[in-house]
Structure formats: structure tokens, C-alpha cells
Amino acid sequence: AAAVAAAAAAATATATAAVQVEVEARSLPRGTLVARKQDAVHVGIDDAVRAPNAEIDLSALFGNGQHGDVYLVRARAGGENGRWNTYWRAARPDVLDWARSDYKITPILRYANFTGLSALPRVKTSVAWSRVSVGTISATVALPAAAAAVALAVHVDAGVPNALYSSNYFTLLPGESRVVTIDYEHDDDAHIRDVAATPYNCC
């Protein structure tokens, strides 16, 4: 099977817009680059298109486990201004029992093995944050370049209810950072003491 970046972009004009699509396959624990491809596609308003030149044959790269039991695939559209979407994949995917499938359920003969995620080395992220205005915080979450592993499913928490986060539960590679905007009720401003960012494989 191939990983395909599907570029869905809202063009500002009626004509199609050229969009850069990139796909990466990376191994654990540090997210070492194994393969990268890119393509330029033309996307109209509300279109979803294939980017054939950005397809990566994942089964050929990871199917025999030479890069571990779990790996990650990242895709983004829009070049440097785009944001990576990260997908965790198992070298041995689920095996479905199609012979016993019915309209309600398809039994699974063998489950995909994601236990390697629990074996990731522990890492810590740093957070630098400031109040942009009453009701809005900007927080920069970073993973040191020397980290032993990627930061998986980083959870950002300002400690107040009903907050809206521009991004959350994201993955960072060593040396990467992400800016998160947090919007919250004005009445909660006095209750915010700190902003935490905790990876699944923290500490």
C-alpha cells in the first residue's frame, strides 16, 4: 500500500491553485528520515486530489520490520507554510478475516502491533508562553534537538475549562517546535498559572 497525500485546499479564486504536497516516512525512536517525496498539484475550491508523485510504497520500506515494528508517516500541503499531519503505522497491519465477514462485523485474525510506542525513550518538552491579550495565550512548545526520541501525542493544557487550542496531541521530532494559540473565557484569566505540554512518552 502507498501513502498518498491528499491535498484539500480552499482556493481564494475560482481558478485552480498550485499546491505543494510532501510526504515523509520516518523510523523510530528519533524519527529518522527513511523516504521523502513531493509533488505539485492543482486544487480547485473544495477539491480533494491525489498527488501520485508523492506516493511512498510503505510495505516495501517497512513490511519486513527492518525499521522496527512501528514507524510514522507525515504529510503536509502548502510547503513551509503547511502543517505536518502525522500518522502512526505498524509494520505488520491488522489481518482481517474476510471469509467470516458479514454486514455487522469483520473479525480480526491478527492485530497490528503498536507496542513499540510504549517502549519509546522518555522525553520532555519545553513551553514558553505569554498572554497576547485577555482571553488569548500564545505558547511555543519545543523538543530539544538532543532528545532521544520523538515527542508523541503532546498534550497542551492551560489548566482552565472550555479553552480552545489551535493544535493539540501533536507529534514533534527532535529540534522541532510548534506555536499553539489558546483562547479561553476572560473570567479564567486570573486562574492561569502555567501552561503545560506533556508527551505520551514523557518523563
GROMACS .gro file of C-alpha atoms in nm:
model
  203
    1ALA     CA    1   0.000   0.000   0.000
    2ALA     CA    2   0.116   0.352  -0.065
    3ALA     CA    3   0.088   0.663   0.147
    4VAL     CA    4  -0.086   0.930  -0.055
    5ALA     CA    5  -0.101   1.296   0.041
    6ALA     CA    6  -0.447   1.420  -0.045
    7ALA     CA    7  -0.433   1.795  -0.084
    8ALA     CA    8  -0.758   1.962   0.016
    9ALA     CA    9  -0.727   2.337  -0.018
   10ALA     CA   10  -0.977   2.617  -0.044
   11ALA     CA   11  -0.864   2.835  -0.332
   12THR     CA   12  -0.925   3.205  -0.292
   13ALA     CA   13  -1.019   3.243  -0.656
   14THR     CA   14  -1.236   3.044  -0.893
   15ALA     CA   15  -0.929   2.917  -1.079
   16THR     CA   16  -0.728   2.625  -0.952
   17ALA     CA   17  -0.430   2.689  -0.725
   18ALA     CA   18  -0.094   2.512  -0.731
   19VAL     CA   19  -0.026   2.334  -0.402
   20GLN     CA   20   0.298   2.171  -0.292
   21VAL     CA   21   0.243   1.828  -0.133
   22GLU     CA   22   0.509   1.647   0.072
   23VAL     CA   23   0.513   1.300   0.228
   24GLU     CA   24   0.775   1.157   0.464
   25ALA     CA   25   0.829   0.813   0.613
   26ARG     CA   26   1.033   0.808   0.935
   27SER     CA   27   1.159   0.538   1.168
   28LEU     CA   28   1.164   0.537   1.546
   29PRO     CA   29   1.277   0.627   1.802
   30ARG     CA   30   1.410   0.965   1.677
   31GLY     CA   31   1.202   0.995   1.363
   32THR     CA   32   1.496   0.929   1.129
   33LEU     CA   33   1.405   1.007   0.770
   34VAL     CA   34   1.369   0.693   0.555
   35ALA     CA   35   1.194   0.834   0.248
   36ARG     CA   36   1.058   1.167   0.127
   37LYS     CA   37   0.863   1.258  -0.186
   38GLN     CA   38   0.687   1.570  -0.306
   39ASP     CA   39   0.455   1.676  -0.583
   40ALA     CA   40   0.283   1.990  -0.711
   41VAL     CA   41  -0.088   1.954  -0.777
   42HIS     CA   42  -0.359   2.191  -0.887
   43VAL     CA   43  -0.651   2.215  -0.648
   44GLY     CA   44  -0.980   2.391  -0.701
   45ILE     CA   45  -1.226   2.511  -0.442
   46ASP     CA   46  -1.325   2.222  -0.208
   47ASP     CA   47  -1.131   1.972  -0.419
   48ALA     CA   48  -0.955   1.661  -0.290
   49VAL     CA   49  -0.691   1.527  -0.528
   50ARG     CA   50  -0.423   1.260  -0.547
   51ALA     CA   51  -0.058   1.351  -0.566
   52PRO     CA   52   0.087   1.049  -0.749
   53ASN     CA   53   0.448   1.169  -0.741
   54ALA     CA   54   0.430   1.197  -0.362
   55GLU     CA   55   0.332   0.833  -0.305
   56ILE     CA   56   0.561   0.612  -0.098
   57ASP     CA   57   0.547   0.232  -0.105
   58LEU     CA   58   0.535   0.171   0.270
   59SER     CA   59   0.512  -0.207   0.252
   60ALA     CA   60   0.841  -0.222   0.062
   61LEU     CA   61   1.016   0.005   0.313
   62PHE     CA   62   0.876  -0.127   0.640
   63GLY     CA   63   0.694  -0.454   0.568
   64ASN     CA   64   0.973  -0.685   0.682
   65GLY     CA   65   1.041  -0.491   1.002
   66GLN     CA   66   1.386  -0.367   0.904
   67HIS     CA   67   1.299  -0.026   1.053
   68GLY     CA   68   1.117  -0.158   1.361
   69ASP     CA   69   0.760  -0.257   1.439
   70VAL     CA   70   0.619   0.098   1.429
   71TYR     CA   71   0.700   0.394   1.209
   72LEU     CA   72   0.545   0.728   1.128
   73VAL     CA   73   0.421   0.889   0.810
   74ARG     CA   74   0.392   1.266   0.782
   75ALA     CA   75   0.213   1.462   0.511
   76ARG     CA   76   0.155   1.830   0.452
   77ALA     CA   77   0.026   2.060   0.181
   78GLY     CA   78   0.138   2.417   0.128
   79GLY     CA   79   0.514   2.388   0.162
   80GLU     CA   80   0.683   2.556   0.459
   81ASN     CA   81   0.358   2.730   0.548
   82GLY     CA   82   0.176   2.397   0.580
   83ARG     CA   83   0.144   2.190   0.895
   84TRP     CA   84   0.251   1.828   0.916
   85ASN     CA   85  -0.018   1.566   0.978
   86THR     CA   86   0.135   1.261   1.145
   87TYR     CA   87   0.015   0.901   1.114
   88TRP     CA   88   0.148   0.609   1.316
   89ARG     CA   89   0.172   0.284   1.121
   90ALA     CA   90   0.257  -0.073   1.219
   91ALA     CA   91   0.498  -0.274   1.006
   92ARG     CA   92   0.250  -0.561   1.033
   93PRO     CA   93  -0.102  -0.421   0.994
   94ASP     CA   94  -0.429  -0.579   1.106
   95VAL     CA   95  -0.517  -0.901   0.925
   96LEU     CA   96  -0.891  -0.922   0.863
   97ASP     CA   97  -1.086  -1.247   0.837
   98TRP     CA   98  -1.283  -1.164   0.525
   99ALA     CA   99  -1.415  -1.519   0.500
  100ARG     CA  100  -1.621  -1.465   0.816
  101SER     CA  101  -1.718  -1.107   0.742
  102ASP     CA  102  -2.083  -1.006   0.744
  103TYR     CA  103  -2.272  -0.681   0.729
  104LYS     CA  104  -2.213  -0.617   1.100
  105ILE     CA  105  -1.850  -0.701   1.164
  106THR     CA  106  -1.529  -0.831   1.010
  107PRO     CA  107  -1.329  -1.041   1.262
  108ILE     CA  108  -0.957  -0.972   1.303
  109LEU     CA  109  -0.714  -1.261   1.280
  110ARG     CA  110  -0.414  -1.060   1.396
  111TYR     CA  111  -0.396  -0.711   1.539
  112ALA     CA  112  -0.138  -0.454   1.434
  113ASN     CA  113   0.150  -0.431   1.679
  114PHE     CA  114   0.188  -0.080   1.822
  115THR     CA  115   0.361  -0.184   2.146
  116GLY     CA  116   0.677  -0.010   2.024
  117LEU     CA  117   0.516   0.324   2.109
  118SER     CA  118   0.517   0.230   2.479
  119ALA     CA  119   0.887   0.148   2.455
  120LEU     CA  120   0.988   0.493   2.328
  121PRO     CA  121   1.258   0.664   2.536
  122ARG     CA  122   1.125   0.930   2.773
  123VAL     CA  123   1.148   1.291   2.664
  124LYS     CA  124   1.048   1.632   2.798
  125THR     CA  125   0.924   1.933   2.604
  126SER     CA  126   0.971   2.297   2.697
  127VAL     CA  127   0.698   2.561   2.691
  128ALA     CA  128   0.741   2.937   2.651
  129TRP     CA  129   0.412   3.122   2.678
  130SER     CA  130   0.271   3.471   2.710
  131ARG     CA  131  -0.064   3.643   2.719
  132VAL     CA  132  -0.137   3.804   2.385
  133SER     CA  133  -0.445   3.965   2.536
  134VAL     CA  134  -0.706   3.884   2.799
  135GLY     CA  135  -0.853   3.558   2.677
  136THR     CA  136  -0.566   3.458   2.446
  137ILE     CA  137  -0.231   3.291   2.511
  138SER     CA  138   0.045   3.205   2.267
  139ALA     CA  139   0.257   2.904   2.369
  140THR     CA  140   0.564   2.770   2.189
  141VAL     CA  141   0.621   2.400   2.260
  142ALA     CA  142   0.967   2.267   2.172
  143LEU     CA  143   1.152   1.936   2.182
  144PRO     CA  144   1.531   1.965   2.228
  145ALA     CA  145   1.743   1.857   1.932
  146ALA     CA  146   1.930   1.615   2.158
  147ALA     CA  147   1.611   1.432   2.264
  148ALA     CA  148   1.638   1.054   2.250
  149ALA     CA  149   1.304   1.013   2.073
  150VAL     CA  150   1.014   1.193   1.915
  151ALA     CA  151   0.756   1.350   2.145
  152LEU     CA  152   0.439   1.152   2.086
  153ALA     CA  153   0.088   1.299   2.126
  154VAL     CA  154   0.197   1.617   2.306
  155HIS     CA  155  -0.092   1.735   2.526
  156VAL     CA  156  -0.106   2.110   2.587
  157ASP     CA  157  -0.305   2.222   2.892
  158ALA     CA  158  -0.361   2.571   3.030
  159GLY     CA  159  -0.545   2.436   3.333
  160VAL     CA  160  -0.879   2.608   3.269
  161PRO     CA  161  -1.205   2.465   3.136
  162ASN     CA  162  -1.359   2.549   2.800
  163ALA     CA  163  -1.027   2.652   2.645
  164LEU     CA  164  -0.983   2.623   2.269
  165TYR     CA  165  -0.642   2.510   2.139
  166SER     CA  166  -0.526   2.575   1.783
  167SER     CA  167  -0.337   2.244   1.800
  168ASN     CA  168  -0.312   1.961   2.049
  169TYR     CA  169  -0.200   1.599   2.079
  170PHE     CA  170   0.062   1.654   1.809
  171THR     CA  171   0.398   1.491   1.742
  172LEU     CA  172   0.734   1.669   1.747
  173LEU     CA  173   1.064   1.547   1.608
  174PRO     CA  174   1.386   1.634   1.793
  175GLY     CA  175   1.461   2.001   1.729
  176GLU     CA  176   1.105   2.089   1.625
  177SER     CA  177   0.864   2.334   1.786
  178ARG     CA  178   0.502   2.435   1.742
  179VAL     CA  179   0.316   2.753   1.830
  180VAL     CA  180  -0.021   2.688   1.995
  181THR     CA  181  -0.282   2.961   2.039
  182ILE     CA  182  -0.510   2.913   2.339
  183ASP     CA  183  -0.839   3.101   2.366
  184TYR     CA  184  -1.028   3.094   2.696
  185GLU     CA  185  -1.302   3.271   2.891
  186HIS     CA  186  -1.197   3.616   3.017
  187ASP     CA  187  -1.311   3.525   3.369
  188ASP     CA  188  -1.050   3.249   3.379
  189ASP     CA  189  -0.757   3.482   3.320
  190ALA     CA  190  -0.666   3.509   3.687
  191HIS     CA  191  -0.667   3.129   3.723
  192ILE     CA  192  -0.398   3.060   3.464
  193ARG     CA  193  -0.069   2.999   3.642
  194ASP     CA  194   0.117   2.795   3.382
  195VAL     CA  195   0.085   2.613   3.050
  196ALA     CA  196   0.195   2.250   3.044
  197ALA     CA  197   0.292   2.037   2.742
  198THR     CA  198   0.319   1.666   2.817
  199PRO     CA  199   0.412   1.400   2.561
  200TYR     CA  200   0.274   1.047   2.587
  201ASN     CA  201   0.633   0.931   2.638
  202CYS     CA  202   0.712   1.193   2.898
  203CYS     CA  203   0.948   1.167   3.190
   0.00000   0.00000   0.00000
